[in-house]
Tab-separated table of C-alpha atoms in Angstrom:
chain	number	residue	atom	x	y	z
R	82	MET	CA	30.431	-17.987	-5.791
R	83	ILE	CA	28.318	-16.809	-2.237
R	84	THR	CA	25.368	-19.798	-2.233
R	85	ASN	CA	24.134	-19.017	1.958
R	86	ILE	CA	24.475	-16.217	2.922
R	87	LEU	CA	25.799	-17.735	5.886
R	88	SER	CA	29.414	-17.565	4.825
R	89	TYR	CA	29.176	-13.651	5.231
R	90	LEU	CA	29.201	-14.293	9.028
R	91	ASP	CA	31.780	-16.704	8.511
R	92	ALA	CA	34.128	-14.369	7.178
R	93	MET	CA	32.766	-10.835	9.143
R	94	ALA	CA	33.973	-13.847	12.066
R	95	GLN	CA	36.609	-14.526	11.056
R	96	ARG	CA	38.496	-11.918	9.549
R	97	PHE	CA	36.633	-9.467	13.166
R	98	PRO	CA	35.767	-11.456	16.066
R	99	ASP	CA	36.267	-9.233	18.501
R	100	LYS	CA	34.304	-6.525	16.968
R	101	THR	CA	31.184	-6.115	17.535
R	102	ALA	CA	27.818	-6.613	15.432
R	103	ILE	CA	25.304	-6.022	17.070
R	104	ALA	CA	23.832	-4.116	19.572
R	105	ASP	CA	21.116	-2.959	21.227
R	106	GLU	CA	20.695	-0.429	23.626
R	107	LYS	CA	21.750	-2.410	26.577
R	108	THR	CA	24.393	-5.452	25.480
R	109	PHE	CA	26.068	-6.037	22.810
R	110	LEU	CA	28.057	-9.842	20.828
R	111	THR	CA	30.717	-9.483	18.042
R	112	PHE	CA	31.044	-12.204	15.438
R	113	ALA	CA	32.675	-14.482	16.437
R	114	GLU	CA	29.937	-14.616	19.275
R	115	TRP	CA	26.951	-13.878	17.452
R	116	LYS	CA	28.681	-16.846	14.683
R	117	TYR	CA	29.212	-19.459	18.136
R	118	GLN	CA	25.521	-18.675	19.270
R	119	ALA	CA	24.016	-18.782	15.956
R	120	GLU	CA	25.852	-22.235	16.145
R	121	VAL	CA	24.500	-23.995	18.883
R	122	ILE	CA	20.658	-22.997	18.673
R	123	GLY	CA	21.144	-24.418	14.822
R	124	THR	CA	22.815	-27.664	16.294
R	125	ALA	CA	19.778	-27.645	18.966
R	126	LEU	CA	17.674	-27.581	16.483
R	127	GLY	CA	18.780	-29.963	14.411
R	128	VAL	CA	18.445	-32.254	17.549
R	129	ALA	CA	14.800	-31.935	18.671
R	130	THR	CA	13.340	-31.788	14.690
R	131	ASP	CA	15.017	-35.206	13.679
R	132	LYS	CA	17.205	-32.737	11.216
R	133	GLN	CA	14.776	-31.152	9.150
R	134	MET	CA	15.828	-29.044	6.357
R	135	ARG	CA	13.642	-26.666	4.247
R	136	ARG	CA	11.192	-25.744	7.000
R	137	PRO	CA	9.973	-22.575	8.950
R	138	VAL	CA	10.292	-21.911	12.053
R	139	LEU	CA	9.012	-18.982	13.928
R	140	VAL	CA	11.381	-16.182	15.938
R	141	PHE	CA	10.432	-13.952	18.578
R	142	VAL	CA	11.895	-10.376	17.715
R	143	ASP	CA	11.469	-6.862	19.715
R	144	ARG	CA	14.381	-4.363	19.682
R	145	ARG	CA	17.077	-6.909	21.237
R	146	ILE	CA	19.882	-9.107	19.345
R	147	GLU	CA	17.936	-11.994	20.321
R	148	GLY	CA	16.346	-11.906	17.636
R	149	LEU	CA	18.741	-11.272	14.756
R	150	VAL	CA	20.514	-14.302	16.611
R	151	GLY	CA	17.672	-16.865	16.604
R	152	PHE	CA	17.132	-15.779	12.793
R	153	MET	CA	20.839	-17.443	12.462
R	154	GLY	CA	20.267	-20.217	14.333
R	155	VAL	CA	17.446	-21.379	12.189
R	156	VAL	CA	18.972	-20.852	9.131
R	157	GLU	CA	22.040	-22.951	10.204
R	158	SER	CA	20.139	-26.169	10.424
R	159	GLY	CA	18.907	-25.941	6.832
R	160	ASN	CA	15.503	-23.799	7.302
R	161	PHE	CA	14.399	-20.415	7.074
R	162	TYR	CA	13.127	-18.380	10.367
R	163	VAL	CA	9.776	-16.283	9.895
R	164	PRO	CA	9.806	-12.902	12.608
R	165	ILE	CA	6.565	-12.479	14.797
R	166	ASP	CA	7.005	-9.166	16.454
R	167	CYS	CA	6.375	-10.372	20.008
R	168	LYS	CA	3.119	-7.573	20.326
R	169	MET	CA	1.470	-9.017	17.229
R	170	PRO	CA	-2.401	-10.432	18.657
R	171	ASP	CA	-2.253	-14.440	19.315
R	172	GLN	CA	-4.596	-14.242	16.784
R	173	ARG	CA	-3.138	-13.343	14.282
R	174	VAL	CA	-0.273	-15.238	15.147
R	175	LYS	CA	-2.998	-18.101	15.495
R	176	LEU	CA	-3.172	-17.014	12.085
R	177	ILE	CA	-0.358	-17.482	10.672
R	178	ASN	CA	0.759	-20.826	12.259
R	179	ASP	CA	-1.474	-22.362	10.743
R	180	VAL	CA	-1.142	-20.962	7.166
R	181	LEU	CA	2.740	-22.715	7.761
R	182	ASN	CA	2.566	-25.233	10.219
R	183	PRO	CA	5.608	-24.379	11.372
R	184	ILE	CA	8.783	-27.141	12.496
R	185	ALA	CA	9.441	-25.101	16.119
R	186	ALA	CA	9.550	-21.478	17.897
R	187	ILE	CA	12.057	-19.301	20.129
R	188	THR	CA	11.480	-16.858	22.689
R	189	THR	CA	13.150	-14.793	24.723
R	190	THR	CA	10.360	-13.606	27.092
R	191	VAL	CA	7.591	-15.127	29.041
R	192	ALA	CA	4.593	-13.388	27.359
R	193	ASP	CA	6.127	-15.199	24.034
R	194	ASP	CA	5.420	-18.657	25.869
R	195	LYS	CA	2.009	-18.002	26.883
R	196	ILE	CA	1.147	-16.980	23.009
R	197	LEU	CA	1.967	-19.664	21.525
R	198	ASP	CA	0.145	-21.113	24.330
R	199	LEU	CA	-2.964	-19.502	22.797
R	200	ILE	CA	-1.978	-20.548	19.284
R	201	GLU	CA	-1.837	-24.409	20.704
R	202	PHE	CA	1.277	-24.234	18.908
R	203	LYS	CA	2.188	-28.091	18.176
R	204	GLY	CA	5.934	-27.563	17.314
R	205	VAL	CA	9.343	-27.818	19.641
R	206	ARG	CA	10.498	-24.771	21.738
R	207	PHE	CA	13.229	-22.528	22.628
R	208	ASN	CA	13.839	-20.100	24.496
R	209	TYR	CA	17.003	-18.102	23.596
R	210	ALA	CA	18.704	-17.506	27.610
R	211	GLU	CA	18.285	-21.311	27.728
R	212	VAL	CA	19.071	-23.010	23.917
R	213	ILE	CA	22.561	-20.687	23.461
R	214	ASP	CA	24.238	-22.717	26.408
R	215	ASN	CA	24.060	-25.735	24.418
R	216	GLU	CA	27.241	-27.168	22.796
R	217	VAL	CA	27.934	-26.788	19.014
R	218	ASP	CA	28.052	-29.901	16.495
R	219	LYS	CA	30.703	-29.396	14.074
R	220	ALA	CA	30.181	-31.882	12.140
R	221	TYR	CA	25.898	-31.252	11.545
R	222	ILE	CA	26.404	-27.940	10.986
R	223	ALA	CA	29.264	-28.481	8.449
R	224	ASP	CA	26.151	-31.551	6.583
R	225	VAL	CA	23.765	-28.902	6.471
R	226	ARG	CA	25.162	-26.010	4.487
R	227	SER	CA	27.321	-28.626	2.091
R	228	LYS	CA	22.366	-29.114	1.630
R	229	VAL	CA	21.560	-25.745	1.180
R	230	ILE	CA	21.339	-24.625	-2.291
R	231	ASP	CA	20.964	-20.194	-2.804
R	232	THR	CA	17.860	-20.890	-4.250
R	233	ASP	CA	16.471	-22.402	-0.688
R	234	PRO	CA	13.984	-19.945	0.833
R	235	LEU	CA	15.738	-17.628	4.209
R	236	TYR	CA	13.586	-15.732	5.092
R	237	SER	CA	9.157	-15.449	5.324
R	238	ILE	CA	8.310	-11.507	6.350
R	239	PHE	CA	4.614	-11.676	6.414
R	240	THR	CA	2.073	-9.354	4.601
R	241	SER	CA	-1.915	-8.583	4.805
R	242	GLY	CA	-4.387	-10.520	2.762
R	243	SER	CA	-7.335	-9.094	1.439
R	244	THR	CA	-9.551	-12.450	2.353
R	245	GLY	CA	-8.299	-11.699	6.005
R	246	VAL	CA	-5.352	-14.066	6.361
R	247	PRO	CA	-2.311	-13.182	6.671
R	248	LYS	CA	0.410	-14.309	3.766
R	249	GLY	CA	3.888	-15.486	4.050
R	250	VAL	CA	6.458	-14.341	1.169
R	251	VAL	CA	8.854	-16.445	0.923
R	252	ILE	CA	12.781	-15.238	0.093
R	253	SER	CA	15.585	-17.261	-1.238
R	254	HIS	CA	19.561	-17.228	-0.203
R	255	ARG	CA	19.885	-15.744	-3.559
R	256	GLY	CA	17.523	-12.390	-3.432
R	257	ALA	CA	18.933	-11.801	-0.190
R	258	ILE	CA	22.724	-12.400	-1.741
R	259	ASP	CA	22.051	-9.738	-4.597
R	260	LEU	CA	20.323	-7.071	-2.163
R	261	ALA	CA	23.727	-7.100	0.178
R	262	GLU	CA	25.744	-7.644	-2.706
R	263	TRP	CA	24.672	-4.641	-4.608
R	264	LEU	CA	24.166	-2.446	-0.901
R	265	VAL	CA	27.634	-3.079	-0.078
R	266	GLU	CA	29.537	-2.077	-3.625
R	267	THR	CA	27.125	0.804	-4.615
R	268	PHE	CA	27.006	2.654	-2.102
R	269	GLY	CA	30.532	1.954	-0.486
R	270	PHE	CA	29.844	0.226	2.562
R	271	ASP	CA	32.984	-1.189	4.376
R	272	GLU	CA	33.456	-2.374	8.809
R	273	THR	CA	34.116	1.509	9.820
R	274	ASP	CA	30.251	2.038	9.419
R	275	ALA	CA	27.358	2.108	12.216
R	276	LEU	CA	24.007	1.684	11.691
R	277	GLY	CA	21.714	2.895	13.205
R	278	ASN	CA	17.871	-0.112	12.803
R	279	GLN	CA	14.964	2.101	13.248
R	280	THR	CA	13.317	-1.059	10.973
R	281	PRO	CA	11.682	-3.596	13.406
R	282	PHE	CA	12.680	-7.061	12.880
R	283	TYR	CA	8.882	-8.060	11.772
R	284	PHE	CA	9.228	-6.389	8.793
R	285	ASP	CA	11.285	-5.971	5.746
R	286	GLY	CA	12.880	-3.109	5.662
R	287	SER	CA	15.304	-4.987	8.519
R	288	VAL	CA	16.386	-6.559	6.329
R	289	LYS	CA	18.879	-4.143	4.423
R	290	ASP	CA	20.836	-3.658	8.559
R	291	ILE	CA	21.183	-7.168	8.918
R	292	TYR	CA	22.528	-7.926	5.238
R	293	ILE	CA	24.579	-5.125	5.177
R	294	CYS	CA	26.069	-5.238	8.647
R	295	LEU	CA	26.521	-9.717	8.273
R	296	LYS	CA	28.603	-8.449	4.158
R	297	SER	CA	30.342	-5.772	4.572
R	298	GLY	CA	31.315	-5.744	9.012
R	299	ALA	CA	29.995	-2.686	9.484
R	300	THR	CA	27.957	-2.683	13.377
R	301	LEU	CA	24.530	-2.203	13.035
R	302	ASN	CA	23.047	-0.645	15.622
R	303	ILE	CA	19.617	-1.446	17.505
R	304	ILE	CA	17.239	2.342	18.372
R	305	ALA	CA	15.406	1.883	21.402
R	306	LYS	CA	11.175	2.528	19.829
R	307	LYS	CA	11.288	5.335	23.052
R	308	TYR	CA	14.339	7.807	20.809
R	309	PHE	CA	11.845	8.366	18.198
R	310	THR	CA	8.865	9.596	20.632
R	311	PHE	CA	12.137	11.794	22.846
R	312	THR	CA	14.573	12.439	19.417
R	313	LYS	CA	16.731	14.904	21.575
R	314	LEU	CA	17.453	11.665	23.405
R	315	LEU	CA	18.011	10.211	19.720
R	316	VAL	CA	20.309	12.767	18.397
R	317	LYS	CA	23.021	11.709	21.325
R	318	PHE	CA	22.472	8.243	20.647
R	319	LEU	CA	23.206	8.552	16.907
R	320	ASN	CA	26.575	10.226	18.365
R	321	GLU	CA	27.104	8.425	20.643
R	322	ARG	CA	27.017	5.041	18.891
R	323	LYS	CA	29.461	6.875	16.026
R	324	ILE	CA	25.775	6.300	13.173
R	325	THR	CA	27.431	6.466	9.650
R	326	THR	CA	24.164	5.274	8.017
R	327	ILE	CA	20.314	4.794	8.682
R	328	LEU	CA	18.258	3.293	6.550
R	329	TRP	CA	14.235	4.721	8.356
R	330	ALA	CA	11.108	4.011	7.152
R	331	THR	CA	10.241	7.536	5.166
R	332	SER	CA	7.817	7.874	8.271
R	333	ALA	CA	10.937	8.173	10.479
R	334	VAL	CA	12.594	10.509	8.175
R	335	VAL	CA	10.066	13.228	8.301
R	336	LEU	CA	9.466	12.985	12.084
R	337	VAL	CA	12.153	13.514	13.052
R	338	GLY	CA	12.766	16.263	10.555
R	339	ASN	CA	9.766	17.331	11.956
R	340	SER	CA	10.129	17.862	15.013
R	341	GLN	CA	12.796	20.611	15.080
R	342	ILE	CA	16.017	19.364	16.917
R	343	LEU	CA	17.549	19.127	13.848
R	344	ASN	CA	18.201	22.580	14.528
R	345	ASP	CA	19.294	22.159	17.632
R	346	SER	CA	22.003	19.730	16.671
R	347	VAL	CA	22.600	17.217	14.322
R	348	PRO	CA	23.713	13.583	13.968
R	349	LYS	CA	27.457	14.734	12.775
R	350	TYR	CA	28.420	11.290	11.403
R	351	ILE	CA	25.841	10.849	8.706
R	352	LYS	CA	27.219	9.674	5.625
R	353	ARG	CA	23.653	8.942	4.551
R	354	VAL	CA	20.459	8.988	4.305
R	355	PHE	CA	18.285	6.247	2.921
R	356	PHE	CA	14.311	5.538	3.192
R	357	ALA	CA	11.754	3.716	1.918
R	358	GLY	CA	8.468	2.243	2.702
R	359	GLU	CA	6.203	5.500	1.972
R	360	ALA	CA	7.183	8.703	-0.520
R	361	MET	CA	9.174	11.228	0.833
R	362	PRO	CA	7.765	14.655	-0.537
R	363	ALA	CA	10.488	16.772	-1.488
R	364	LYS	CA	10.219	19.653	0.884
R	365	GLN	CA	10.356	17.016	4.383
R	366	LEU	CA	13.150	15.825	2.848
R	367	LYS	CA	15.509	19.293	2.540
R	368	VAL	CA	15.049	19.971	6.390
R	369	TRP	CA	17.974	17.628	5.840
R	370	ILE	CA	19.162	18.550	3.844
R	371	HIS	CA	20.091	21.694	4.779
R	372	LYS	CA	20.733	20.779	7.916
R	373	LEU	CA	23.123	17.346	6.535
R	374	PRO	CA	24.225	18.851	2.577
R	375	ASN	CA	27.400	16.769	2.973
R	376	ALA	CA	25.637	13.425	3.713
R	377	GLN	CA	24.105	11.099	0.097
R	378	TYR	CA	20.123	11.011	0.217
R	379	VAL	CA	19.227	7.872	-1.049
R	380	ASN	CA	14.952	6.941	-1.866
R	381	LEU	CA	14.771	2.740	-2.431
R	382	TYR	CA	11.031	1.021	-3.368
R	383	GLY	CA	10.468	-2.220	-3.350
R	384	PRO	CA	7.221	-4.843	-1.859
R	385	THR	CA	8.590	-6.853	0.531
R	386	GLU	CA	7.952	-10.337	-2.818
R	387	ILE	CA	11.331	-8.678	-4.413
R	388	THR	CA	13.747	-8.846	-1.086
R	389	VAL	CA	12.925	-5.562	-0.410
R	390	ASP	CA	14.273	-3.494	-3.030
R	391	CYS	CA	14.163	-3.367	-6.532
R	392	THR	CA	14.725	0.039	-7.368
R	393	TYR	CA	16.498	3.445	-6.411
R	394	TYR	CA	17.305	6.617	-6.783
R	395	VAL	CA	20.008	8.802	-5.366
R	396	VAL	CA	19.216	12.535	-5.142
R	397	ASN	CA	21.068	15.028	-7.046
R	398	ARG	CA	18.628	17.196	-8.175
R	399	ASP	CA	16.764	20.469	-6.633
R	400	PHE	CA	13.305	19.271	-6.229
R	401	ASP	CA	10.099	22.324	-5.207
R	402	ASP	CA	8.622	21.769	-2.232
R	403	ASP	CA	4.673	19.778	-3.378
R	404	GLU	CA	7.435	17.409	-5.564
R	405	TYR	CA	7.293	14.071	-4.434
R	406	ILE	CA	10.852	12.116	-4.549
R	407	PRO	CA	11.370	9.493	-8.274
R	408	ILE	CA	11.626	6.373	-7.275
R	409	GLY	CA	14.518	6.607	-10.477
R	410	LYS	CA	15.648	3.343	-11.564
R	411	ALA	CA	16.414	-0.604	-11.329
R	412	CYS	CA	19.220	-2.457	-9.031
R	413	HIS	CA	21.246	-4.520	-9.721
R	414	ASN	CA	20.422	-7.383	-11.623
R	415	MET	CA	16.622	-6.225	-11.336
R	416	GLU	CA	14.953	-5.346	-14.402
R	417	VAL	CA	11.750	-2.956	-13.890
R	418	LEU	CA	8.559	-3.343	-16.620
R	419	VAL	CA	5.870	-1.305	-16.058
R	420	PHE	CA	2.916	-2.377	-18.623
R	421	ASN	CA	0.247	-1.041	-19.179
R	422	ASP	CA	-4.070	-2.214	-19.949
R	423	GLN	CA	-3.221	-3.872	-23.024
R	424	ASP	CA	0.436	-5.627	-21.755
R	425	LYS	CA	2.696	-3.182	-23.695
R	426	LEU	CA	5.249	-1.451	-22.033
R	427	VAL	CA	4.449	2.370	-21.404
R	428	GLY	CA	6.079	5.307	-22.249
R	429	VAL	CA	7.171	8.354	-21.207
R	430	ASN	CA	4.176	10.309	-18.893
R	431	GLU	CA	2.394	7.161	-19.223
R	432	ILE	CA	1.319	5.442	-16.371
R	433	GLY	CA	1.495	1.414	-15.649
R	434	GLU	CA	1.564	-1.653	-13.206
R	435	LEU	CA	5.070	-2.095	-12.731
R	436	CYS	CA	5.981	-4.937	-12.670
R	437	VAL	CA	9.799	-6.991	-11.667
R	438	ARG	CA	12.085	-10.191	-13.027
R	439	GLY	CA	15.203	-10.520	-10.996
R	440	THR	CA	16.564	-12.959	-8.232
R	441	GLY	CA	14.337	-10.410	-5.990
R	442	VAL	CA	11.375	-12.348	-7.446
R	443	ALA	CA	10.416	-14.471	-4.251
R	444	LEU	CA	9.828	-17.709	-4.177
R	445	GLY	CA	5.923	-16.987	-3.629
R	446	TYR	CA	3.282	-16.921	-0.813
R	447	TYR	CA	3.728	-20.178	1.292
R	448	ASN	CA	1.316	-22.657	1.026
R	449	ASN	CA	-1.346	-20.661	-0.703
R	450	GLU	CA	-0.945	-21.451	-5.199
R	451	ILE	CA	-4.127	-19.028	-5.538
R	452	LYS	CA	-2.586	-15.926	-4.169
R	453	THR	CA	0.364	-16.514	-5.835
R	454	HIS	CA	-0.504	-17.478	-9.554
R	455	GLU	CA	-2.453	-13.861	-8.750
R	456	VAL	CA	0.382	-11.630	-8.448
R	457	PHE	CA	3.779	-14.424	-10.128
R	458	VAL	CA	3.004	-14.731	-13.356
R	459	GLN	CA	4.933	-15.588	-17.132
R	460	ASN	CA	6.229	-12.802	-18.680
R	461	PRO	CA	3.474	-10.992	-21.142
R	462	LEU	CA	6.390	-9.879	-24.262
R	463	HIS	CA	7.154	-13.153	-24.526
R	464	ASN	CA	5.456	-17.660	-24.176
R	465	PHE	CA	9.139	-18.955	-25.179
R	466	TYR	CA	10.708	-20.033	-22.097
R	467	ASP	CA	9.989	-19.892	-18.016
R	468	ASP	CA	10.492	-15.507	-17.352
R	469	LYS	CA	8.892	-15.002	-13.836
R	470	ILE	CA	7.462	-11.203	-12.921
R	471	TYR	CA	6.071	-10.105	-9.613
R	472	ARG	CA	3.121	-7.725	-10.754
R	473	THR	CA	3.015	-5.118	-8.333
R	474	GLY	CA	0.090	-3.099	-7.964
R	475	ASP	CA	1.806	-0.067	-8.250
R	476	ILE	CA	0.795	2.058	-10.574
R	477	VAL	CA	3.962	3.885	-12.132
R	478	LYS	CA	5.435	6.521	-14.789
R	479	TYR	CA	8.672	7.642	-16.939
R	480	ASN	CA	9.687	11.468	-16.597
R	481	LYS	CA	11.303	13.195	-18.381
R	482	HIS	CA	14.187	11.706	-16.959
R	483	GLY	CA	13.196	8.518	-17.601
R	484	GLU	CA	13.139	8.623	-13.081
R	485	ILE	CA	10.140	6.035	-12.809
R	486	GLU	CA	7.703	7.843	-10.222
R	487	PHE	CA	5.043	6.615	-7.915
R	488	VAL	CA	1.956	7.222	-9.008
R	489	SER	CA	-1.150	5.545	-7.080
R	490	ARG	CA	-2.278	2.182	-5.886
R	491	LYS	CA	-4.432	-0.722	-8.578
R	492	ASP	CA	-6.480	-2.749	-5.462
R	493	PHE	CA	-7.659	-2.102	-2.568
R	494	GLN	CA	-4.054	-2.199	-1.137
R	495	ILE	CA	-2.765	0.453	0.821
R	496	LYS	CA	0.862	1.884	2.875
R	497	HIS	CA	0.022	3.386	5.463
R	498	MET	CA	3.055	3.614	7.940
R	499	GLY	CA	5.322	1.403	5.873
R	500	HIS	CA	3.710	-1.006	5.568
R	501	ARG	CA	1.533	-3.027	3.205
R	502	ILE	CA	-1.695	-2.622	3.640
R	503	GLU	CA	-5.348	-4.904	2.179
R	504	LEU	CA	-8.173	-2.761	3.159
R	505	GLU	CA	-10.385	-5.782	2.590
R	506	GLU	CA	-8.611	-7.951	5.365
R	507	ILE	CA	-9.257	-4.429	8.401
R	508	GLU	CA	-12.952	-4.735	6.600
R	509	VAL	CA	-13.262	-8.678	7.205
R	510	VAL	CA	-11.886	-8.980	10.647
R	511	VAL	CA	-14.544	-6.115	11.773
R	512	ASN	CA	-17.216	-7.919	9.531
R	513	SER	CA	-16.830	-10.876	11.798
R	514	ILE	CA	-17.706	-8.564	14.901
R	515	ALA	CA	-21.809	-9.145	15.496
R	516	ASP	CA	-23.516	-6.515	15.579
R	517	ILE	CA	-22.023	-5.130	12.903
R	518	SER	CA	-24.241	-5.132	9.309
R	519	ASN	CA	-21.507	-4.074	6.477
R	520	ALA	CA	-17.942	-2.381	6.277
R	521	ALA	CA	-15.974	-0.370	3.955
R	522	CYS	CA	-12.731	0.959	4.001
R	523	ILE	CA	-10.412	3.799	2.868
R	524	PHE	CA	-6.923	5.559	2.247
R	525	ASP	CA	-6.519	9.171	2.689
R	526	GLN	CA	-2.764	9.604	1.082
R	527	GLU	CA	-2.679	13.510	1.864
R	528	LYS	CA	-2.734	12.548	5.899
R	529	ASP	CA	-1.471	8.624	5.199
R	530	SER	CA	-4.967	7.492	7.617
R	531	ILE	CA	-7.216	4.973	6.794
R	532	ILE	CA	-10.973	6.434	7.260
R	533	LEU	CA	-13.876	3.266	8.214
R	534	TYR	CA	-17.429	3.553	7.431
R	535	TYR	CA	-19.638	1.110	9.263
R	536	THR	CA	-23.438	0.259	9.725
R	537	THR	CA	-25.178	-1.868	12.776
R	538	VAL	CA	-27.645	-4.149	12.759
R	539	SER	CA	-28.923	-2.195	16.313
R	540	GLY	CA	-27.954	0.783	14.596
R	541	GLU	CA	-26.168	1.614	17.735
R	542	GLU	CA	-22.180	2.784	17.845
R	543	LEU	CA	-19.615	0.326	19.364
R	544	ASP	CA	-16.038	1.013	20.042
R	545	ILE	CA	-14.365	-0.542	16.434
R	546	ILE	CA	-10.719	-0.155	17.671
R	547	ASN	CA	-11.974	-2.107	21.486
R	548	LEU	CA	-13.499	-5.172	19.279
R	549	ILE	CA	-10.244	-5.817	16.458
R	550	LYS	CA	-7.290	-5.003	18.324
R	551	ASP	CA	-7.023	-8.774	19.808
R	552	LYS	CA	-7.145	-9.277	15.711
R	553	LEU	CA	-5.402	-6.934	13.933
R	554	PRO	CA	-1.959	-4.901	14.920
R	555	LYS	CA	-2.124	-2.124	15.582
R	556	TYR	CA	-0.722	-0.487	12.358
R	557	MET	CA	-4.032	-2.345	10.882
R	558	PHE	CA	-6.300	0.323	12.940
R	559	PRO	CA	-8.083	2.675	11.165
R	560	ASN	CA	-7.222	6.287	12.145
R	561	GLU	CA	-10.919	7.684	11.623
R	562	VAL	CA	-13.991	5.551	12.262
R	563	PHE	CA	-17.456	6.691	11.119
R	564	HIS	CA	-20.781	4.824	11.999
R	565	LEU	CA	-23.535	5.399	9.338
R	566	ARG	CA	-27.522	4.647	8.358
R	567	VAL	CA	-26.551	3.402	5.678
R	568	LEU	CA	-23.216	2.997	3.370
R	569	PRO	CA	-23.709	4.431	-0.530
R	570	TYR	CA	-23.637	1.423	-3.658
R	571	ASN	CA	-23.180	1.842	-7.196
R	572	MET	CA	-24.639	0.341	-9.489
R	573	ASN	CA	-23.625	-3.227	-9.842
R	574	GLY	CA	-25.392	-3.334	-5.972
R	575	LYS	CA	-21.338	-2.350	-5.302
R	576	ILE	CA	-20.327	-0.242	-2.383
R	577	ASP	CA	-19.834	2.844	-3.117
R	578	ARG	CA	-16.126	3.632	-1.855
R	579	ILE	CA	-14.842	6.463	-4.620
R	580	GLU	CA	-18.520	8.821	-3.037
R	581	LEU	CA	-17.460	7.383	0.553
R	582	LYS	CA	-13.464	9.241	-0.794
R	583	LYS	CA	-16.128	12.321	-1.613
R	584	ASN	CA	-17.872	12.940	1.347
R	585	TYR	CA	-14.435	12.309	3.254
R	586	ASP	CA	-12.928	15.015	1.391
R	587	ALA	CA	-16.240	17.055	1.739
R	588	GLN	CA	-15.801	16.650	5.778
């Protein structure tokens, strides 16, 4: 029985020591090299941190292999990794740092270290290029392995928080192991496959790429961001690397389909197309199906809090252009429960909140007991023993085929550009600006746009984006900004977001 995700890396380093495991645009590592460098980093972490275990370690990531080596190095030390986008505003990194109080950080560039300086980072620092020249302490590595169990934390990825403070979702080894086992066995991945990674490593969608690679021996190719701007180069890259599988954000699949590039050339080695993160319009998917009719198309659904995915749907029938692809049925070792407002299970075509139980359910939010207990709760179907479920806040229904369809959100959380965002976090940041008297966000799902309305004490318009650019990541920037003299309020004295949406639609 596998209890540590590193067992996969051990096995692949033994079976395919000289096979390319991970590759970016400029360089690559074999499985044996990946394992060795991870053990070097793990040893260095142990020495510098007095062999602490189960503590957070920041790993700065970009579209390079160094981040993936850093992840496994942290796990070799018995700790858990926290991906940090190297382009993330330093104030947001500081918020994450304050929540975690991490024992160490692994950097790659001078810019990464400057961010640590700005946030007054107190932990131990490691530069990737310098630390991998150290030696491996095999006895220490073996000792750590003997102590790690499958419910220990593996990684933490931060999502948006309604109070303005990001929430660190903590995922266990068991959650990632079950995900990898299910994906590889269900969809037949092996060492002949080549994955084309699009999802950033600070985003939970990339977890699939990483652990399919480690479990199956497939090569993980990191696609540079420029290829999604110049899509002709993208198809050329996919063919040169003989990519057999893409597990992309829905928006990326749609982007490539809309670019018309598939009319000129197609990725001829593709066998599987997975998409996740947002609802997939059938009309957009048909572009791919028409050009690659023999590929398998799979819709994956799940929030960060349940180890990436909890449902899936293999596209096996035709859809009208105005339909969305269903999110399907539960993944292996996961159970999906849909409850109405009275916590009763719903029937066909009755809407309710999607809740999840199983080994993929996160350990909670790091250092945030209040928020954890709000959504990680006892199964309302019984009270005989501890049976934790996660309330996703997603409103869904079962269709006549018994498939789950996404309907809407229950609260102010949205899915934008593949990221789950609390609109309230944007409002908190905007309201912190000196001249702002109030602010409110709404979301246009059809246009995938965040709309911000605000009022000022002075009555003057402000350059909002410029004022928030150092406090929020780009994917949280409002797409449209409107300055109002007054905001509408409802009878309860709250900002009337329904009225704002009506006015926006009318415009």
